[in-house]
Tab-separated table of C-alpha atoms in Angstrom:
chain	number	residue	atom	x	y	z
N	13	MET	CA	157.938	122.541	98.821
N	14	PHE	CA	157.217	124.573	102.145
N	15	GLU	CA	154.653	124.408	104.747
N	16	ARG	CA	151.265	125.491	104.164
N	17	PRO	CA	147.846	125.006	106.268
N	18	GLN	CA	145.942	121.711	105.749
N	19	SER	CA	144.149	120.981	102.891
N	20	GLY	CA	140.696	120.457	102.072
N	21	GLU	CA	137.836	121.013	99.567
N	22	THR	CA	135.235	122.708	101.770
N	23	ALA	CA	135.355	126.346	100.487
N	24	VAL	CA	134.044	129.693	100.908
N	25	LEU	CA	133.909	131.779	97.795
N	26	VAL	CA	134.932	135.806	97.774
N	27	HIS	CA	133.758	138.032	94.757
N	28	ILE	CA	134.022	141.549	94.356
N	29	ASP	CA	132.292	144.014	91.991
N	30	PHE	CA	134.217	146.972	91.035
N	31	ALA	CA	131.930	147.807	88.341
N	32	GLU	CA	128.949	149.980	89.131
N	33	LEU	CA	126.993	147.431	87.954
N	34	ALA	CA	126.874	143.827	89.155
N	35	ASP	CA	127.955	141.120	86.767
N	36	ASN	CA	126.012	138.069	87.756
N	37	ARG	CA	127.709	136.094	84.741
N	38	GLU	CA	131.018	136.589	86.416
N	39	LEU	CA	129.865	135.566	89.602
N	40	ASP	CA	128.147	132.135	88.523
N	41	GLU	CA	130.942	131.392	86.056
N	42	PHE	CA	133.684	131.384	89.372
N	43	ALA	CA	131.428	129.462	91.086
N	44	GLU	CA	131.356	126.893	88.398
N	45	LEU	CA	134.882	127.080	88.049
N	46	ALA	CA	135.421	126.276	92.135
N	47	ARG	CA	132.976	123.311	91.551
N	48	SER	CA	134.855	122.158	88.432
N	49	ALA	CA	138.174	122.242	90.631
N	50	GLY	CA	136.415	119.817	92.943
N	51	ALA	CA	135.274	122.485	95.836
N	52	GLN	CA	132.385	121.785	97.777
N	53	VAL	CA	131.078	125.550	98.192
N	54	GLN	CA	129.916	126.464	101.680
N	55	GLU	CA	129.200	130.220	101.298
N	56	ILE	CA	129.470	132.898	98.900
N	57	VAL	CA	130.838	136.014	99.847
N	58	ARG	CA	129.844	139.128	97.569
N	59	LEU	CA	130.762	142.726	98.254
N	60	ARG	CA	131.423	145.772	96.291
N	61	ARG	CA	134.534	148.023	96.205
N	62	ARG	CA	136.018	150.813	94.190
N	63	ALA	CA	139.363	149.721	94.808
N	64	PRO	CA	141.373	146.714	96.400
N	65	ASP	CA	142.904	146.801	99.807
N	66	SER	CA	146.772	146.834	99.647
N	67	LYS	CA	146.642	144.802	102.905
N	68	TYR	CA	143.673	142.219	102.515
N	69	PHE	CA	142.411	143.022	99.201
N	70	VAL	CA	138.646	143.415	100.876
N	71	GLY	CA	139.455	145.404	103.379
N	72	SER	CA	139.712	144.813	107.157
N	73	GLY	CA	136.081	144.821	108.326
N	74	LYS	CA	135.374	142.724	105.444
N	75	ALA	CA	138.078	140.155	106.049
N	76	GLU	CA	136.977	139.677	109.423
N	77	GLU	CA	133.268	139.004	108.505
N	78	ILE	CA	135.154	136.113	105.964
N	79	ALA	CA	137.295	135.126	108.600
N	80	ALA	CA	133.960	134.306	110.876
N	81	ALA	CA	132.191	132.618	107.742
N	82	VAL	CA	135.156	130.158	107.769
N	83	VAL	CA	135.083	129.577	111.183
N	84	ALA	CA	131.059	129.145	110.948
N	85	SER	CA	131.054	126.865	108.160
N	86	GLY	CA	134.187	124.788	108.726
N	87	ALA	CA	135.830	125.774	105.584
N	88	GLN	CA	139.331	124.577	105.055
N	89	LEU	CA	139.847	126.831	101.563
N	90	VAL	CA	138.701	130.541	100.655
N	91	ILE	CA	139.015	130.968	96.697
N	92	PHE	CA	139.257	134.920	95.696
N	93	ASN	CA	137.458	135.384	91.832
N	94	HIS	CA	140.523	138.024	91.600
N	95	GLY	CA	144.252	138.189	91.582
N	96	LEU	CA	146.013	138.247	95.024
N	97	SER	CA	149.560	139.456	95.429
N	98	PRO	CA	151.705	137.059	97.340
N	99	SER	CA	151.547	139.545	100.230
N	100	GLN	CA	148.135	139.831	100.097
N	101	GLU	CA	147.872	136.184	100.259
N	102	ARG	CA	150.120	135.596	103.187
N	103	ASN	CA	148.042	138.083	105.079
N	104	LEU	CA	144.747	136.654	104.480
N	105	GLU	CA	146.133	133.074	105.384
N	106	ALA	CA	147.258	134.304	108.540
N	107	LEU	CA	144.081	135.867	109.287
N	108	PHE	CA	141.611	132.884	108.257
N	109	LYS	CA	144.066	130.122	109.458
N	110	THR	CA	143.502	128.463	106.259
N	111	ARG	CA	144.648	128.152	102.808
N	112	VAL	CA	143.706	130.961	100.280
N	113	LEU	CA	143.460	130.559	96.479
N	114	ASP	CA	143.212	133.455	93.731
N	115	ARG	CA	141.666	133.089	90.418
N	116	THR	CA	144.592	132.128	88.854
N	117	GLY	CA	145.669	129.341	91.432
N	118	LEU	CA	142.220	127.780	91.113
N	119	ILE	CA	142.286	127.770	87.185
N	120	LEU	CA	145.599	126.295	87.334
N	121	ASP	CA	144.284	123.465	89.846
N	122	ILE	CA	141.759	122.566	86.980
N	123	PHE	CA	144.299	122.390	84.335
N	124	ALA	CA	146.464	120.276	86.559
N	125	GLN	CA	143.470	117.860	86.825
N	126	ARG	CA	142.500	117.541	83.422
N	127	ALA	CA	146.119	117.243	81.798
N	128	ARG	CA	146.535	113.669	80.402
N	129	SER	CA	148.984	113.646	77.777
N	130	HIS	CA	152.934	114.118	78.764
N	131	GLU	CA	152.931	117.591	76.885
N	132	GLY	CA	149.884	118.975	78.807
N	133	LYS	CA	151.360	117.935	82.291
N	134	LEU	CA	154.584	119.533	81.384
N	135	GLN	CA	152.642	122.802	80.199
N	136	VAL	CA	150.271	122.840	83.505
N	137	GLU	CA	153.413	122.162	85.691
N	138	LEU	CA	155.532	125.053	84.210
N	139	ALA	CA	152.609	127.615	84.786
N	140	GLN	CA	152.066	126.563	88.534
N	141	LEU	CA	155.733	126.908	89.055
N	142	ASN	CA	155.734	130.410	87.432
N	143	HIS	CA	152.775	131.395	89.737
N	144	LEU	CA	154.566	129.810	92.699
N	145	ALA	CA	157.856	131.759	92.054
N	146	THR	CA	156.192	134.993	93.069
N	147	ARG	CA	154.838	133.510	96.016
N	148	LEU	CA	157.832	131.744	97.897
N	149	VAL	CA	157.749	134.487	100.705
N	150	ARG	CA	154.381	133.515	101.780
N	151	GLY	CA	156.262	130.524	103.060
N	152	TRP	CA	156.398	130.020	107.020
N	153	THR	CA	159.208	130.697	109.364
N	154	HIS	CA	161.344	127.606	108.516
N	155	LEU	CA	162.159	129.926	105.525
N	156	GLU	CA	164.147	132.203	107.007
N	157	ARG	CA	166.019	130.205	109.303
N	158	GLN	CA	169.929	128.807	108.320
N	159	LYS	CA	170.412	125.289	107.764
N	160	GLY	CA	172.136	123.895	111.042
N	161	GLY	CA	173.573	120.529	112.531
N	162	ILE	CA	177.007	119.186	112.400
N	163	GLY	CA	178.548	119.853	109.004
N	164	LEU	CA	176.318	122.500	107.946
N	165	ARG	CA	176.928	125.359	110.549
N	166	GLY	CA	178.149	128.553	109.007
N	167	PRO	CA	177.032	130.947	106.064
N	168	GLY	CA	174.936	128.254	104.212
N	169	GLU	CA	171.600	128.696	102.194
N	170	THR	CA	168.389	129.688	103.630
N	171	GLN	CA	165.435	127.289	102.866
N	172	LEU	CA	164.123	129.932	100.688
N	173	GLU	CA	167.232	130.579	98.558
N	174	THR	CA	166.997	126.561	98.272
N	175	ASP	CA	163.641	126.351	97.163
N	176	ARG	CA	164.347	128.928	94.670
N	177	ARG	CA	167.467	127.079	93.373
N	178	LEU	CA	165.453	123.914	92.886
N	179	LEU	CA	162.310	125.518	91.390
N	180	GLY	CA	164.528	127.651	89.067
N	181	GLY	CA	166.285	124.389	87.767
N	182	ARG	CA	163.263	122.645	87.610
N	183	ILE	CA	161.274	125.407	85.444
N	184	LYS	CA	164.668	125.214	83.059
N	185	GLN	CA	164.251	121.408	82.575
N	186	ILE	CA	160.534	121.575	81.381
N	187	ASN	CA	161.502	124.577	79.278
N	188	ARG	CA	163.987	122.197	77.473
N	189	LYS	CA	161.286	119.486	77.258
N	190	LEU	CA	158.902	122.011	75.915
N	191	GLU	CA	161.348	123.234	73.319
N	192	ARG	CA	161.353	119.572	71.664
N	193	VAL	CA	157.670	119.346	71.919
N	194	ARG	CA	157.457	122.670	70.019
N	195	SER	CA	160.142	121.433	67.709
N	196	GLN	CA	158.214	118.122	67.050
N	197	ARG	CA	155.189	120.269	66.343
N	198	GLU	CA	156.859	122.532	64.036
N	199	GLN	CA	158.104	119.472	61.945
N	200	GLY	CA	154.516	118.536	61.685
N	201	ARG	CA	153.200	121.914	60.621
N	202	GLN	CA	155.774	121.905	58.092
N	203	ALA	CA	154.923	118.911	56.514
N	204	ARG	CA	151.304	119.762	56.492
N	205	ARG	CA	152.443	122.970	54.663
N	206	LYS	CA	154.588	120.951	52.409
N	207	ALA	CA	151.680	118.307	51.461
N	208	GLU	CA	149.167	121.354	51.355
N	209	LEU	CA	146.805	120.198	53.891
N	210	PRO	CA	144.649	123.345	55.162
N	211	THR	CA	144.207	123.516	58.999
N	212	ILE	CA	141.216	124.492	60.811
N	213	ALA	CA	141.291	125.153	64.358
N	214	LEU	CA	138.286	125.182	66.930
N	215	VAL	CA	138.418	128.012	69.369
N	216	GLY	CA	135.705	129.336	71.643
N	217	TYR	CA	134.465	129.932	75.397
N	218	THR	CA	134.712	126.718	77.258
N	219	ASN	CA	131.797	124.765	77.624
N	220	ALA	CA	130.780	126.135	74.080
N	221	GLY	CA	130.402	122.607	72.594
N	222	LYS	CA	133.930	122.513	70.927
N	223	SER	CA	134.689	118.820	71.531
N	224	THR	CA	131.005	117.392	70.731
N	225	LEU	CA	131.597	119.374	67.693
N	226	PHE	CA	134.903	118.114	66.684
N	227	ASN	CA	133.761	114.528	67.369
N	228	ARG	CA	130.882	115.104	65.035
N	229	LEU	CA	133.050	116.416	62.251
N	230	CYS	CA	135.976	114.169	62.538
N	231	ASP	CA	134.082	111.036	63.618
N	232	ALA	CA	136.518	111.173	66.964
N	233	ARG	CA	135.936	109.963	70.449
N	234	VAL	CA	137.438	113.119	72.242
N	235	ARG	CA	135.918	113.562	75.922
N	236	ALA	CA	133.276	115.982	75.846
N	237	ALA	CA	131.519	117.123	79.248
N	238	ASN	CA	129.064	119.790	80.276
N	239	GLN	CA	131.934	121.332	82.514
N	240	LEU	CA	134.546	123.927	82.356
N	241	PHE	CA	137.644	122.725	80.735
N	242	ALA	CA	136.662	119.456	80.098
N	243	THR	CA	139.428	119.308	77.326
N	244	LEU	CA	142.781	120.459	77.849
N	245	ASP	CA	145.055	118.556	75.661
N	246	PRO	CA	144.918	119.668	71.803
N	247	THR	CA	143.672	117.059	69.461
N	248	LEU	CA	144.602	116.829	65.553
N	249	ARG	CA	142.523	114.721	63.398
N	250	ARG	CA	141.977	114.673	59.744
N	251	ILE	CA	138.640	115.657	58.039
N	252	GLU	CA	137.648	115.111	54.333
N	253	LEU	CA	136.053	118.240	52.973
N	254	ALA	CA	135.386	117.024	49.548
N	255	PRO	CA	136.498	114.043	47.264
N	256	GLY	CA	140.183	114.294	47.429
N	257	THR	CA	140.399	117.263	49.265
N	258	VAL	CA	141.703	116.765	53.169
N	259	ALA	CA	142.326	119.240	55.752
N	260	VAL	CA	143.566	118.750	59.452
N	261	MET	CA	141.230	119.809	62.084
N	262	ALA	CA	142.671	120.990	65.592
N	263	ASP	CA	140.406	120.740	68.978
N	264	THR	CA	142.090	123.242	71.483
N	265	VAL	CA	141.501	124.471	75.115
N	266	GLY	CA	138.674	126.262	75.865
N	267	PHE	CA	139.119	129.949	76.881
N	268	VAL	CA	137.442	131.912	79.644
N	269	ARG	CA	137.794	135.563	80.839
N	270	ASP	CA	140.853	136.762	82.758
N	271	LEU	CA	142.700	133.590	81.442
N	272	PRO	CA	145.958	133.521	83.471
N	273	HIS	CA	148.776	135.128	81.823
N	274	GLU	CA	151.329	131.858	82.975
N	275	LEU	CA	148.759	129.678	80.886
N	276	VAL	CA	149.070	131.837	77.865
N	277	GLU	CA	152.997	131.313	78.192
N	278	ALA	CA	152.860	127.813	79.134
N	279	PHE	CA	150.664	126.717	76.609
N	280	HIS	CA	152.778	128.375	73.746
N	281	ALA	CA	153.212	125.189	72.205
N	282	THR	CA	149.490	124.543	72.185
N	283	LEU	CA	148.361	127.772	70.984
N	284	GLN	CA	150.629	127.778	67.994
N	285	GLU	CA	148.168	125.591	66.346
N	286	THR	CA	145.707	128.434	66.608
N	287	ARG	CA	148.202	131.112	65.086
N	288	ASP	CA	149.208	129.119	62.257
N	289	ALA	CA	145.701	127.668	61.295
N	290	ASP	CA	144.385	128.621	57.755
N	291	LEU	CA	140.824	128.949	59.492
N	292	LEU	CA	139.264	129.408	62.820
N	293	LEU	CA	135.977	128.135	63.338
N	294	HIS	CA	134.946	130.267	66.513
N	295	VAL	CA	132.130	128.013	68.493
N	296	VAL	CA	129.796	130.018	70.146
N	297	ASP	CA	126.829	128.667	72.456
N	298	ALA	CA	123.852	129.862	70.668
N	299	ALA	CA	121.641	129.238	73.816
N	300	ASP	CA	123.725	131.734	75.931
N	301	PRO	CA	122.000	135.009	76.297
N	302	GLU	CA	125.448	136.554	76.987
N	303	ARG	CA	127.044	135.128	74.106
N	304	LEU	CA	128.411	138.770	72.717
N	305	GLN	CA	130.444	138.959	76.127
N	306	THR	CA	132.033	135.515	75.912
N	307	MET	CA	132.869	135.912	72.029
N	308	SER	CA	134.310	139.304	73.062
N	309	GLN	CA	136.442	137.661	75.545
N	310	VAL	CA	137.674	135.171	73.106
N	311	GLU	CA	138.465	137.467	70.733
N	312	SER	CA	140.267	139.287	73.285
N	313	VAL	CA	142.693	136.121	73.963
N	314	LEU	CA	142.779	135.473	70.425
N	315	ARG	CA	144.592	139.165	70.106
N	316	ASP	CA	146.942	138.325	73.177
N	317	ILE	CA	148.007	135.068	71.530
N	318	GLY	CA	148.592	136.642	68.257
N	319	ALA	CA	145.816	135.280	66.145
N	320	GLY	CA	143.478	138.343	66.177
N	321	GLU	CA	144.167	138.843	62.135
N	322	GLN	CA	143.470	134.942	61.366
N	323	THR	CA	140.026	134.181	59.289
N	324	VAL	CA	137.257	133.480	61.552
N	325	ILE	CA	133.764	131.627	60.796
N	326	GLN	CA	131.486	131.760	63.659
N	327	VAL	CA	129.665	128.336	64.458
N	328	TYR	CA	126.437	129.160	66.499
N	329	ASN	CA	126.237	125.722	68.334
N	330	LYS	CA	123.482	124.265	70.663
N	331	LEU	CA	120.926	125.004	67.874
N	332	ASP	CA	118.839	121.926	69.825
N	333	LEU	CA	118.041	124.420	72.446
N	334	LEU	CA	116.483	126.991	70.357
N	335	ASP	CA	113.464	127.273	68.176
N	336	ASP	CA	115.622	127.396	64.739
N	337	THR	CA	116.716	125.580	61.910
N	338	PRO	CA	120.272	125.293	60.657
N	339	HIS	CA	120.903	127.923	58.238
N	340	VAL	CA	124.111	130.213	57.090
N	341	ASP	CA	124.587	133.957	57.668
N	342	ARG	CA	126.644	135.715	54.832
N	343	ASN	CA	127.776	139.410	54.971
N	344	PRO	CA	126.872	141.987	51.895
N	345	GLU	CA	129.854	140.605	49.985
N	346	GLY	CA	128.669	137.288	50.062
N	347	ASP	CA	131.034	135.723	52.294
N	348	VAL	CA	130.104	133.296	55.327
N	349	GLU	CA	130.048	135.025	58.564
N	350	ARG	CA	128.041	132.571	60.693
N	351	VAL	CA	126.966	128.824	60.601
N	352	TRP	CA	124.159	127.673	63.058
N	353	VAL	CA	124.426	123.809	64.251
N	354	SER	CA	123.442	121.247	66.580
N	355	ALA	CA	126.807	119.163	67.703
N	356	HIS	CA	124.440	117.447	69.789
N	357	ASP	CA	122.140	116.006	67.171
N	358	GLY	CA	124.044	116.428	64.453
N	359	ARG	CA	121.525	119.305	62.707
N	360	GLY	CA	123.563	121.664	60.407
N	361	ILE	CA	126.601	119.520	60.274
N	362	ASP	CA	126.577	118.908	56.444
N	363	LEU	CA	125.782	122.388	55.759
N	364	LEU	CA	128.960	123.324	57.595
N	365	ARG	CA	130.915	120.824	56.165
N	366	GLN	CA	129.580	122.188	52.753
N	367	VAL	CA	130.693	125.823	53.942
N	368	LEU	CA	134.419	124.479	54.557
N	369	ALA	CA	134.509	122.711	51.423
N	370	GLN	CA	133.502	126.089	49.474
N	371	TYR	CA	135.844	127.751	51.608
N	372	PHE	CA	139.198	125.845	50.978
N	373	VAL	CA	138.037	124.047	47.287
N	374	PRO	CA	136.002	127.451	45.945
N	375	ASP	CA	136.335	126.464	42.494
N	376	MET	CA	135.622	122.826	42.145
N	377	VAL	CA	134.771	121.457	38.665
N	378	HIS	CA	132.821	118.374	37.946
N	379	GLY	CA	132.171	116.722	34.320
N	380	TRP	CA	133.326	114.531	31.674
N	381	MET	CA	136.368	115.015	29.612
N	382	HIS	CA	137.276	113.235	26.345
N	383	LEU	CA	141.001	112.066	25.816
N	384	GLU	CA	142.216	110.746	22.781
N	385	PRO	CA	144.555	107.389	23.107
N	386	GLY	CA	147.695	109.438	22.871
N	387	GLU	CA	146.601	111.791	25.747
N	388	GLY	CA	147.719	108.931	28.685
N	389	ARG	CA	150.111	111.232	30.322
N	390	LEU	CA	146.969	113.745	31.290
N	391	ARG	CA	145.019	110.836	32.286
N	392	ALA	CA	147.513	109.252	34.497
N	393	ARG	CA	147.942	113.148	36.088
N	394	LEU	CA	144.038	113.147	36.732
N	395	PHE	CA	144.187	109.397	38.637
N	396	GLY	CA	147.285	110.867	40.166
N	397	LEU	CA	145.084	113.342	41.599
N	398	GLY	CA	142.425	111.465	42.800
N	399	ALA	CA	140.215	113.245	40.723
N	400	VAL	CA	138.457	110.308	38.131
N	401	LEU	CA	135.231	109.388	39.657
N	402	ASP	CA	134.185	107.031	36.453
N	403	GLU	CA	136.120	106.081	33.218
N	404	ARG	CA	134.828	104.455	30.068
N	405	ILE	CA	136.197	103.790	26.663
N	406	ASP	CA	134.654	104.383	23.589
N	407	ASP	CA	134.746	101.935	20.289
N	408	TYR	CA	137.691	104.140	19.061
N	409	GLY	CA	140.086	103.307	22.139
N	410	ALA	CA	139.543	107.076	23.402
N	411	TRP	CA	138.780	107.710	27.306
N	412	GLU	CA	135.738	109.057	28.645
N	413	LEU	CA	136.478	110.486	32.347
N	414	GLU	CA	134.269	111.867	34.834
N	415	VAL	CA	136.070	113.891	37.010
N	416	ARG	CA	136.062	116.308	39.866
N	417	LEU	CA	138.867	118.606	41.009
N	418	PRO	CA	139.673	122.256	41.639
N	419	GLN	CA	139.609	124.421	38.809
N	420	ARG	CA	143.489	125.422	39.711
N	421	GLU	CA	144.692	121.655	39.783
N	422	LEU	CA	142.985	121.227	36.413
N	423	ASP	CA	144.629	124.257	34.994
N	424	VAL	CA	148.126	122.858	36.182
N	425	ALA	CA	147.415	119.317	34.713
N	426	LEU	CA	146.474	120.566	31.162
N	427	ALA	CA	149.392	123.075	31.143
N	428	SER	CA	151.880	120.319	32.113
N	429	THR	CA	150.378	117.995	29.149
N	430	ARG	CA	150.191	121.165	26.873
N	431	ARG	CA	146.554	120.822	26.381
N	432	ALA	CA	144.675	123.975	25.594
N	433	GLU	CA	141.372	123.302	26.968
N	434	ALA	CA	139.390	120.804	29.094
N	435	GLY	CA	136.578	119.726	27.202
N	436	LEU	CA	134.241	119.328	30.267
N	437	ARG	CA	130.693	118.316	29.729
N	438	PRO	CA	128.099	118.398	32.419
N	439	ALA	CA	128.117	115.234	34.730
């Protein structure tokens, strides 16, 4: 849309510590983000400041030092682990004579590479255009020139105004398409609610193992890789929690600290699955020594998208990297707080299934029921619910049914046939 310096993948990374204590985890994550985007890191410049500089963000002296590092390393790109204003990006590009990318632009680039579905590509493009809309002023001299030539002399439009108009039109077009996507997703959610299908959403920090766990639980084949944002497009699959009890599980995009606001806005349709879920499974990397910080970041994003009040069960994953066994932690009231599993080798998966079954079907009853020949209506109702596991007929034509179903459904079936009691015997 406008001229920029020559593109490239070799990069110099810039990280500033504004806090009193240096956060090595934040720098490591930044470097991993750059590599996930395909950058070939030549050098990492780390410095400490109390506040950003208004012109160069890093101060003129350090900016000259970074410029020298760019020349020495032959880097074609400088990436900042911070949000830069349009004027700061313009000033830095003029000084470095190369492209400058901030943290938001870096994450948007990764998302653009990972998007596979039509919806995902639309959401990423919308986020990129919203980000670009504030940065058209950083264009080069042709943006300030009037169109010229035969038939084009006179007032006309500047190139900048043309770019803004075209960009605004494309944003409106994408929003209309995404509105149809939201409508389709809402119809799906209404159908699940009508069918009384509970929804479980997997959330967590990126690279915590959500997709691997999703594949284990749902026997799915979602792409899982040891990299940041390996999964971008949401996936829904059915999962059988107990005989006759089915739920829908959603695998969502992983979170990261300082998730760009443009992404939160653009991925409204995707994140709606998280907000509307009956239960959130917060997948945590149990082997991460700084897992409490990543958990705090996830909880912050959940609050930002309006899912802060949802019921959450923590799933401590990657147990295969620890010297521990699968187990369940409960609070003083007896409610499940966390389940320790390994999605990699499958340990604890059955335990997690049991926890989910107990959460959604806490009052299952299982036993034998005696029905007289005149109670065919109740028998048909139980078969219709998929609750009959076995059936025998005695010498007098009465039915002996082995049933397993929620107590609530049994009560409704008995009330509809005006039978006072179930008469269940142990199975």
